[in-house]
Tab-separated table of C-alpha atoms in Angstrom:
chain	number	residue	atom	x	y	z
J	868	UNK	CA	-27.939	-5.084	-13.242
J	869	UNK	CA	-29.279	-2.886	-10.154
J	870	UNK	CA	-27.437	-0.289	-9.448
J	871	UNK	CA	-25.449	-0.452	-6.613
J	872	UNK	CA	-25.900	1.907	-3.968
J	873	UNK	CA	-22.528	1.364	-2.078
J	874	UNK	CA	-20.792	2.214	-5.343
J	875	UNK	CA	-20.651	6.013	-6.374
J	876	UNK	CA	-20.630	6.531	-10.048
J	877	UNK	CA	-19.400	9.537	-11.685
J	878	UNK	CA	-20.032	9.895	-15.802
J	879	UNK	CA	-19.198	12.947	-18.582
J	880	UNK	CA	-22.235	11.431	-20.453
J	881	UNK	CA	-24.568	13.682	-18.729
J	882	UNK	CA	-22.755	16.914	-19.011
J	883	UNK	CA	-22.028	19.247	-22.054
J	884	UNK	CA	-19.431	18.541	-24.357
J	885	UNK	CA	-17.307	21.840	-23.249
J	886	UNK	CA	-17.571	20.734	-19.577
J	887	UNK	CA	-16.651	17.160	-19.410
J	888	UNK	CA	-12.914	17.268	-19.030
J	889	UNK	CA	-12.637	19.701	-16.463
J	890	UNK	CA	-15.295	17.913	-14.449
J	891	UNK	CA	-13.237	14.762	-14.931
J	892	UNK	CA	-10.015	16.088	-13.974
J	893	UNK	CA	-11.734	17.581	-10.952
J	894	UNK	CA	-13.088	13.415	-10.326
J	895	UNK	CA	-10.189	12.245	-10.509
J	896	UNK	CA	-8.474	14.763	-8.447
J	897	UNK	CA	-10.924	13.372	-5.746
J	898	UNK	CA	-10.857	10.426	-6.039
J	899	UNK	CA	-7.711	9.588	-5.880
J	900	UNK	CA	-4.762	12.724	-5.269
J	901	UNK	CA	-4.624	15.679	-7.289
J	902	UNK	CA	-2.715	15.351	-10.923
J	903	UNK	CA	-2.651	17.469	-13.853
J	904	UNK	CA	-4.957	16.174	-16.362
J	905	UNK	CA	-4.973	16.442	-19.944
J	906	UNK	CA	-6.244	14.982	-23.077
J	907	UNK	CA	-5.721	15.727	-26.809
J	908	UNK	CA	-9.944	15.918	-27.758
J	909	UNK	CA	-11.281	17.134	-24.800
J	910	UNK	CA	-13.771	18.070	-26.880
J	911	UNK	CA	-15.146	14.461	-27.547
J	912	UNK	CA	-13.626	13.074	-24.125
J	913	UNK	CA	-15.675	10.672	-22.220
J	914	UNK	CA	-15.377	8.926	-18.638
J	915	UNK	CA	-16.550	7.029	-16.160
J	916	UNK	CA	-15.841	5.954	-12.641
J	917	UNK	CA	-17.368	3.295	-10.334
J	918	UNK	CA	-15.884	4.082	-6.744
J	919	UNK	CA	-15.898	2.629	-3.583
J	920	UNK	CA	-14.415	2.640	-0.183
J	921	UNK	CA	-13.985	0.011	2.346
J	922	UNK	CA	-12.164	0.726	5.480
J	923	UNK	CA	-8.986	2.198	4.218
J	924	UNK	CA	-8.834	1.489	0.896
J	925	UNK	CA	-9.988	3.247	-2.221
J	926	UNK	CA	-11.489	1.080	-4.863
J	927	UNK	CA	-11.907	2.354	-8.239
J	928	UNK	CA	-13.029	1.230	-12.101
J	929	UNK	CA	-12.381	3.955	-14.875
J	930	UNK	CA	-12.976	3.942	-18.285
J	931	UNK	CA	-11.814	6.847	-20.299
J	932	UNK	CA	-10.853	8.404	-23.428
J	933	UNK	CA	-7.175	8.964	-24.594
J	934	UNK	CA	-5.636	11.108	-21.548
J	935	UNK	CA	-2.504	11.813	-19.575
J	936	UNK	CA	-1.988	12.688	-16.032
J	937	UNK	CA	0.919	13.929	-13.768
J	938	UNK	CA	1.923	14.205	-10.175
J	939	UNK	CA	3.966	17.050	-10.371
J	940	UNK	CA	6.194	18.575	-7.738
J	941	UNK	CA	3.289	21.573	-7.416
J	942	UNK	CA	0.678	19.111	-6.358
J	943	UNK	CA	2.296	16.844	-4.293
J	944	UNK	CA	3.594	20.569	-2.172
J	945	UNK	CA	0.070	21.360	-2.827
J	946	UNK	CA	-2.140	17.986	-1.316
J	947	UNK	CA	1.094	15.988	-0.177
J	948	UNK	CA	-0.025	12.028	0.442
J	949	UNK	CA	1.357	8.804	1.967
J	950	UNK	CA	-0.447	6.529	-0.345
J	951	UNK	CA	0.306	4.133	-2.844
J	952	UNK	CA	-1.552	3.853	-5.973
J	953	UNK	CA	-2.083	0.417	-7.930
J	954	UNK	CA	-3.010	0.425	-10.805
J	955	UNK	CA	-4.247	-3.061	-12.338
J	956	UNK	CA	-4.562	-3.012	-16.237
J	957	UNK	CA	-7.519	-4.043	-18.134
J	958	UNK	CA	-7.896	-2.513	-21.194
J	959	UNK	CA	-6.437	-0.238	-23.586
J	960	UNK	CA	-2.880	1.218	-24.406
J	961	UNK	CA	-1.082	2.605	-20.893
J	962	UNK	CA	2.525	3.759	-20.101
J	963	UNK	CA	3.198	4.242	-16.285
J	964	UNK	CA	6.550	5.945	-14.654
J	965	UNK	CA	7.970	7.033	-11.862
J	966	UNK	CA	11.931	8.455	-11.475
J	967	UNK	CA	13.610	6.682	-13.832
J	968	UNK	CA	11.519	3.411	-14.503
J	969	UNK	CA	8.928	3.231	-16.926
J	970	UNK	CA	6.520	0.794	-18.576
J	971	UNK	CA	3.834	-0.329	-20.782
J	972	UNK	CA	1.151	-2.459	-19.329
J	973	UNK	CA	-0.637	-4.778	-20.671
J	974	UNK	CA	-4.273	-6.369	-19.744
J	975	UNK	CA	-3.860	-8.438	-16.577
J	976	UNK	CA	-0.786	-6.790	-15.841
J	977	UNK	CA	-0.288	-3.693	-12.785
J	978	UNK	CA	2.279	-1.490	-11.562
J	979	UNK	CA	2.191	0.572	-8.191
J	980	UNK	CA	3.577	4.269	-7.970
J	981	UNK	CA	3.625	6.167	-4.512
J	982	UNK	CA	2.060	9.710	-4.644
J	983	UNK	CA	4.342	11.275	-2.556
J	984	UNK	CA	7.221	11.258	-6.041
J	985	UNK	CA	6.267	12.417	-9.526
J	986	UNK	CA	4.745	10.083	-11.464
J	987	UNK	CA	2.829	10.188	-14.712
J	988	UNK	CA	0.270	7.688	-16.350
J	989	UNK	CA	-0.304	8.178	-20.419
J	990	UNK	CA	-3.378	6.481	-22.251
J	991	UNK	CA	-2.911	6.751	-25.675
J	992	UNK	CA	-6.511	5.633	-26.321
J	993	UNK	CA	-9.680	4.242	-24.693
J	994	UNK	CA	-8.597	2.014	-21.640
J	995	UNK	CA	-9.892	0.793	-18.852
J	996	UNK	CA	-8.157	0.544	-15.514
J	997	UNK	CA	-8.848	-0.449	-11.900
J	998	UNK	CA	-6.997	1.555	-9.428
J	999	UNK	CA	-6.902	0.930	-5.574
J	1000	UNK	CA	-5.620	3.824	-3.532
J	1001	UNK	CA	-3.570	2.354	-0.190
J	1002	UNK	CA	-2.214	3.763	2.971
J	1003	UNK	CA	1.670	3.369	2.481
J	1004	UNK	CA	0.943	1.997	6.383
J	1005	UNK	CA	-1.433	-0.901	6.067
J	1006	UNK	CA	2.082	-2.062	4.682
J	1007	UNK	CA	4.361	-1.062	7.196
J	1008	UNK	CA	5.108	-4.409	8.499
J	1009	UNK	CA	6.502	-5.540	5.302
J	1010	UNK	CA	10.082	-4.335	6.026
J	1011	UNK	CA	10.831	-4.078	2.614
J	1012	UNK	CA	8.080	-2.072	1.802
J	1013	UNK	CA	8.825	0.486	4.860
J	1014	UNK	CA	9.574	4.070	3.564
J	1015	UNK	CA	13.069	4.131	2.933
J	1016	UNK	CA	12.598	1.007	0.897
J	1017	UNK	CA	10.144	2.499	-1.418
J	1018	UNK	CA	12.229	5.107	-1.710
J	1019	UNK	CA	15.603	3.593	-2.032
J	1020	UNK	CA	14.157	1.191	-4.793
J	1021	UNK	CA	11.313	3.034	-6.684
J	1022	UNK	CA	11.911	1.941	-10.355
J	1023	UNK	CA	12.171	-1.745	-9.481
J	1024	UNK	CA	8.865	-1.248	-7.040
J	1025	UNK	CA	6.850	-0.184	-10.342
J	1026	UNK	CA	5.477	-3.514	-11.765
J	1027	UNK	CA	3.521	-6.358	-9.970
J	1028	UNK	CA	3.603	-10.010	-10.421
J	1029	UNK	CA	0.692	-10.652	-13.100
J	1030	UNK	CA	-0.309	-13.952	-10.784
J	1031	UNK	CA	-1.137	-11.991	-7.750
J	1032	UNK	CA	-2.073	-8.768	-10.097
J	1033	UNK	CA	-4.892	-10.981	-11.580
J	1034	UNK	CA	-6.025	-11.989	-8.011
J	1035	UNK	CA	-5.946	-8.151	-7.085
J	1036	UNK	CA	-8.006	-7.598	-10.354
J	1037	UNK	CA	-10.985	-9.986	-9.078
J	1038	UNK	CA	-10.900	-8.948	-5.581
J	1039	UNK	CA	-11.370	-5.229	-6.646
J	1040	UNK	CA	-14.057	-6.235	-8.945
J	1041	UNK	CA	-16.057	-8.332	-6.875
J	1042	UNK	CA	-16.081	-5.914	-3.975
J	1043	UNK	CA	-17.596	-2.929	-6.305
J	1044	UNK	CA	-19.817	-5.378	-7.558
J	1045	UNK	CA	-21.021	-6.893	-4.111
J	1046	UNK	CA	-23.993	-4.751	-2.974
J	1047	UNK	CA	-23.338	-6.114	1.223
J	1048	UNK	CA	-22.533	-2.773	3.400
J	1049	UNK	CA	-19.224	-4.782	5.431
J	1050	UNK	CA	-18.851	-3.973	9.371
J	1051	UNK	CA	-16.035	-2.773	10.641
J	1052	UNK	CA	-14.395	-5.649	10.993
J	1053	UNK	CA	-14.677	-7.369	7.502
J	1054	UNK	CA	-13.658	-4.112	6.170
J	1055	UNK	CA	-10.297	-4.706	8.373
J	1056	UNK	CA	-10.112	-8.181	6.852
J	1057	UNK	CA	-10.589	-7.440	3.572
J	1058	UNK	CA	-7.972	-4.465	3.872
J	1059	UNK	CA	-5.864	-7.389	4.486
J	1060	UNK	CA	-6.115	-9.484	1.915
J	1061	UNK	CA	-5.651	-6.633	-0.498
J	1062	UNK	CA	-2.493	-6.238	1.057
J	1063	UNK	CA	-1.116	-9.806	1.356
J	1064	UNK	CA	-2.155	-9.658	-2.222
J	1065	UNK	CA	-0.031	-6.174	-3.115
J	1066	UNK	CA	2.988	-7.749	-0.783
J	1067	UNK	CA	2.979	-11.078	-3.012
J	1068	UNK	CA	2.805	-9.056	-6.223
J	1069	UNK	CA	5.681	-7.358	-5.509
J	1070	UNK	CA	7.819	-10.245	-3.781
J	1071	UNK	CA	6.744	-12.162	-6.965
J	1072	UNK	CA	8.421	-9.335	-9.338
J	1073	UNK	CA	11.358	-8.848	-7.927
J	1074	UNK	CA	11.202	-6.418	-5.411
J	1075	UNK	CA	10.695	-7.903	-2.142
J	1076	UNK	CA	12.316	-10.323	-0.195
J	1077	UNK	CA	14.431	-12.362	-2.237
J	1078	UNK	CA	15.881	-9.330	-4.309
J	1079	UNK	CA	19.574	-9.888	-4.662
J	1080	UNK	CA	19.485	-13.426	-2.796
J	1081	UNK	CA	17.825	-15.901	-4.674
J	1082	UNK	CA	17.198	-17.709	-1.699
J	1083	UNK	CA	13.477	-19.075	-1.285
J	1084	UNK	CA	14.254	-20.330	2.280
J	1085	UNK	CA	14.935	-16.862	2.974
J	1086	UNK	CA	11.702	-15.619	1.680
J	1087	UNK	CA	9.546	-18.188	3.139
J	1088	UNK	CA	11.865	-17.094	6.653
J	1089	UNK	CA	10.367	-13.700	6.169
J	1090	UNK	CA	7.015	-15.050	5.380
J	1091	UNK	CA	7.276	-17.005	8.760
J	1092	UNK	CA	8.412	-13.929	10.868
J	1093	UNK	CA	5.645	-11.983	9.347
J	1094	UNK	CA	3.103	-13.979	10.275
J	1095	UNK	CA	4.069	-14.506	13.503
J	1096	UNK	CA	4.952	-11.595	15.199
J	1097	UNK	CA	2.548	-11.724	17.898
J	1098	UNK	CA	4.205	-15.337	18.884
J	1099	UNK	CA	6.578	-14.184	22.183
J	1100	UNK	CA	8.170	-17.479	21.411
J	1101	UNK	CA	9.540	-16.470	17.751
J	1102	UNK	CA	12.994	-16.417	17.466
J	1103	UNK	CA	15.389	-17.676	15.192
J	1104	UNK	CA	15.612	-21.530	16.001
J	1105	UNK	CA	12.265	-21.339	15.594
J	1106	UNK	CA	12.731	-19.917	12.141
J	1107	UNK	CA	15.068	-22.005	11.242
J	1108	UNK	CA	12.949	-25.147	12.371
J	1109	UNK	CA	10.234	-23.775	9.994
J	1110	UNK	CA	12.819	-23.549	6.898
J	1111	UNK	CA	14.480	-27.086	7.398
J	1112	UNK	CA	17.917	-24.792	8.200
J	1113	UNK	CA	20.334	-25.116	10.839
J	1114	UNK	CA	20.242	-21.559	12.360
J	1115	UNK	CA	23.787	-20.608	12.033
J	1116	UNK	CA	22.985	-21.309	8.061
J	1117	UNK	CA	19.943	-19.181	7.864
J	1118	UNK	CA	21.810	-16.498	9.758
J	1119	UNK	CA	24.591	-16.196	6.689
J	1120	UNK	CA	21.339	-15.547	4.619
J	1121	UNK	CA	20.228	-12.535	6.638
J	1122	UNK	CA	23.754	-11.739	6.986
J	1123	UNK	CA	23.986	-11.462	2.840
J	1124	UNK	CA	21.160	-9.035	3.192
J	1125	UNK	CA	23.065	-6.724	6.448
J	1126	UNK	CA	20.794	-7.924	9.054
J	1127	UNK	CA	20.480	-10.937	11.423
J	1128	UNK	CA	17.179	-12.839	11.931
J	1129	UNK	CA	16.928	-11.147	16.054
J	1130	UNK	CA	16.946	-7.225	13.999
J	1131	UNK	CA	14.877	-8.888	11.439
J	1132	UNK	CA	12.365	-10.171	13.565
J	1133	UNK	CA	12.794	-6.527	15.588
J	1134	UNK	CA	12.441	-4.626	13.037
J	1135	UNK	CA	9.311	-6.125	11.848
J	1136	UNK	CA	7.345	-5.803	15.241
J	1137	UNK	CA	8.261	-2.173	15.226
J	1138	UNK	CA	6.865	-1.712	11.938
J	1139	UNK	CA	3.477	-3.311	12.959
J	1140	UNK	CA	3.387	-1.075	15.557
J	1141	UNK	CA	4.484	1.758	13.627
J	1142	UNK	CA	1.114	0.758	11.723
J	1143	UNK	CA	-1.029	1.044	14.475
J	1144	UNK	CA	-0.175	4.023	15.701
J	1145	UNK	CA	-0.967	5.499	12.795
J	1146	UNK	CA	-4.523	3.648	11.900
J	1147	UNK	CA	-7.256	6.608	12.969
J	1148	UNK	CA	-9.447	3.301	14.201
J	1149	UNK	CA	-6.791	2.641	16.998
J	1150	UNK	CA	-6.546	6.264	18.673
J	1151	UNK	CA	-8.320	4.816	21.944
J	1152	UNK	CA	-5.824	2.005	22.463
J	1153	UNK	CA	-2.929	2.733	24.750
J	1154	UNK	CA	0.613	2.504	23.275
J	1155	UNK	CA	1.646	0.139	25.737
J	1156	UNK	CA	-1.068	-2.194	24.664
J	1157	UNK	CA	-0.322	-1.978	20.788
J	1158	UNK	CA	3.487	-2.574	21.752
J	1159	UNK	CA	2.274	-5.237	23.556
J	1160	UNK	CA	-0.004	-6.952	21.363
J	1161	UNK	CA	3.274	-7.284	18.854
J	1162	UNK	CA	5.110	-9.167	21.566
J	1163	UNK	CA	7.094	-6.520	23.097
J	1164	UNK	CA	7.663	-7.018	26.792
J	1165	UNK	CA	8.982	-3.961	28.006
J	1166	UNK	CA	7.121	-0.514	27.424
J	1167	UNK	CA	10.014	1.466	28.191
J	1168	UNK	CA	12.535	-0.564	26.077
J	1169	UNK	CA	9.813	-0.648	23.322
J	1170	UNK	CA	9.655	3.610	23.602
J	1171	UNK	CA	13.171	4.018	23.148
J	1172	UNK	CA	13.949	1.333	20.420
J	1173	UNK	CA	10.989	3.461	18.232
J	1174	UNK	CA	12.741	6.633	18.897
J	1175	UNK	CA	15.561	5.462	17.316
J	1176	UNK	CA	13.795	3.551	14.624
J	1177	UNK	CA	11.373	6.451	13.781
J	1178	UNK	CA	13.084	9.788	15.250
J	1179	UNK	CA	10.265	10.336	17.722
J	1180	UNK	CA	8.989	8.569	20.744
J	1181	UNK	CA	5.162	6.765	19.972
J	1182	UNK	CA	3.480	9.091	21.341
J	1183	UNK	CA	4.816	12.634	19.604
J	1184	UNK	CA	4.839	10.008	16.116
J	1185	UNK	CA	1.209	8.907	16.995
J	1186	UNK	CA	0.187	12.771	17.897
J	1187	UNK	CA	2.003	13.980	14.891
J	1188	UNK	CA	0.327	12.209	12.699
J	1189	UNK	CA	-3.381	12.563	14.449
J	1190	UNK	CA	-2.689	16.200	15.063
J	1191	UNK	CA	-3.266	16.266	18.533
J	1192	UNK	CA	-1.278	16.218	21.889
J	1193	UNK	CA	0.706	13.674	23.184
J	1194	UNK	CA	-1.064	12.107	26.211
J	1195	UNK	CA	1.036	12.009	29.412
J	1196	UNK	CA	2.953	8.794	29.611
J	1197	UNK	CA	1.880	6.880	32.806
């Protein structure tokens, strides 16, 4: 097989016994966030990483010997990060935790951890792993997967759904093997499917929508609301038309769960939005026209239902997290 040039490869093979681990710790540390590596024969210890990026997301396929890593308190105050980190088993003995869940995966199996808690990966022995570093964001419209979820629910957000897992595991695969340079806007669409896969793996394991409801109406409601955000017309008849309910039914669902389907539907167009702001791609677009391409009507009403979603108006959240200056709002 030709190598691939829009793949980087990193390898110990090439390097001195006595220097291999520390280069590999200092890999991984770039790759993905810094962690604190070890292994018990660094000595003998071998790796190697295939790597690529498209648009947002960090694709990786490592193969090393026995090892553990850690993010620790010191290095998350040290390189602090908003991403999510799958990981999506192949090979090998693994244990994965974060706060007080913990697991053992197996091939075909994955589990996600957020690098902004202590977490810790051990490897017993040789394994083999794909990992796929995320922006916590590109997720943001998934209420349940909004920040306070994630950290409300972190032990039950640890393992994915092996049906969608598997379907992660090929996509991740085929793009480091796929020697086409994507433009700009496949790498948006394939950022996408990634993440309708990551949302269905964790739906599918318990910790999305139907957590604590049972209800499969109101998971394909979310579904519907989701996927239609940018429809002025959604509201909840029309969700309940989609679900074969009566909408005063499908309201005691979202009841059950301390919402109603108007704050549901809300909530989710804020949390696009939210996304947006923060994508580095969309700095030139106006905040009135990202409210408004999520079906918000009123610029001012939008401004001060994010302030009070968020705790700052779009523009100091947008110029927060670009680092520069609010722009005058006109």
């Amino acid at each position: 097989m030709q190598p691939n040039p829009i793949v980087a490869v990193r390898s110990t093979e090439v390097l001195p016994s006595a220097e291999r681990f520390q280069y590999w710790a200092d890999v991984v540390t770039q790759t993905f966030v810094p962690l604190e590596c070890d292994a018990p024969d660094q000595a003998r210890f071998r790796g190697d990483i295939r790597h690529r990026q498209i648009g947002l997301i960090g694709i990786a396929d490592v193969t090393a010997s026995a090892m553990r890593v850690r993010r620790t308190p010191a290095t998350i105050a040290r390189s602090p990060s908003d991403d999510l980190i799958v990981v999506l088993h192949l090979g090998g003995p693994c244990h994965v935790g974060q706060r007080s869940g913990a697991v053992a995966l197996v091939p075909g199996g994955g589990a996600m951890v957020a690098a902004d808690e202590h977490y810790f990966f051990e490897f017993p022995d040789c394994f083999r792993q794909l990992v796929l570093k995320v922006p916590k964001y590109l997720l943001a419209e998934e209420r349940l997967l909004a920040e306070e979820r994630i950290a409300r629910d972190r032990a039950h957000s640890l393992v994915l759904a092996s049906g969608p897992a598997r379907l992660l595991q090929k996509l991740a695969l085929s793009s480091l093997d796929d020697p086409t340079e994507f433009s700009a806007d496949e790498d948006v669409g394939i950022e996408r499917a990634f993440a309708e896969l990551l949302r269905s793996a964790m739906i599918a394991s318990g910790t999305g929508d139907n957590v604590g409801d049972g209800s499969p109406r109101y998971s394909d409601a979310c579904r519907f609301i989701r996927r239609h955000l940018t429809d002025p017309a959604l509201n909840p008849d029309a969700v309940a038309l989609h679900v074969k309910m009566s909408t005063r039914n499908l309201a005691r669902l979202f009841a059950r769960r301390g919402t109603t389907i108007e704050r549901a539907i809300w909530t989710e167009r804020l949390a696009a939005a939210r996304r947006d702001l923060l994508d580095p791609r969309l700095l030139d677009r106006s905040i009135t026209d990202i409210a408004f391409s999520w079906a918000f009507s009123d610029a001012a009403h939008f401004s001060r239902s994010f302030s009070k979603a968020y705790g700052l108006a779009p523009s100091e959240f947008r110029a927060a997290r670009s680092g520069s200056s609010p722009r005058r709002r006109r």
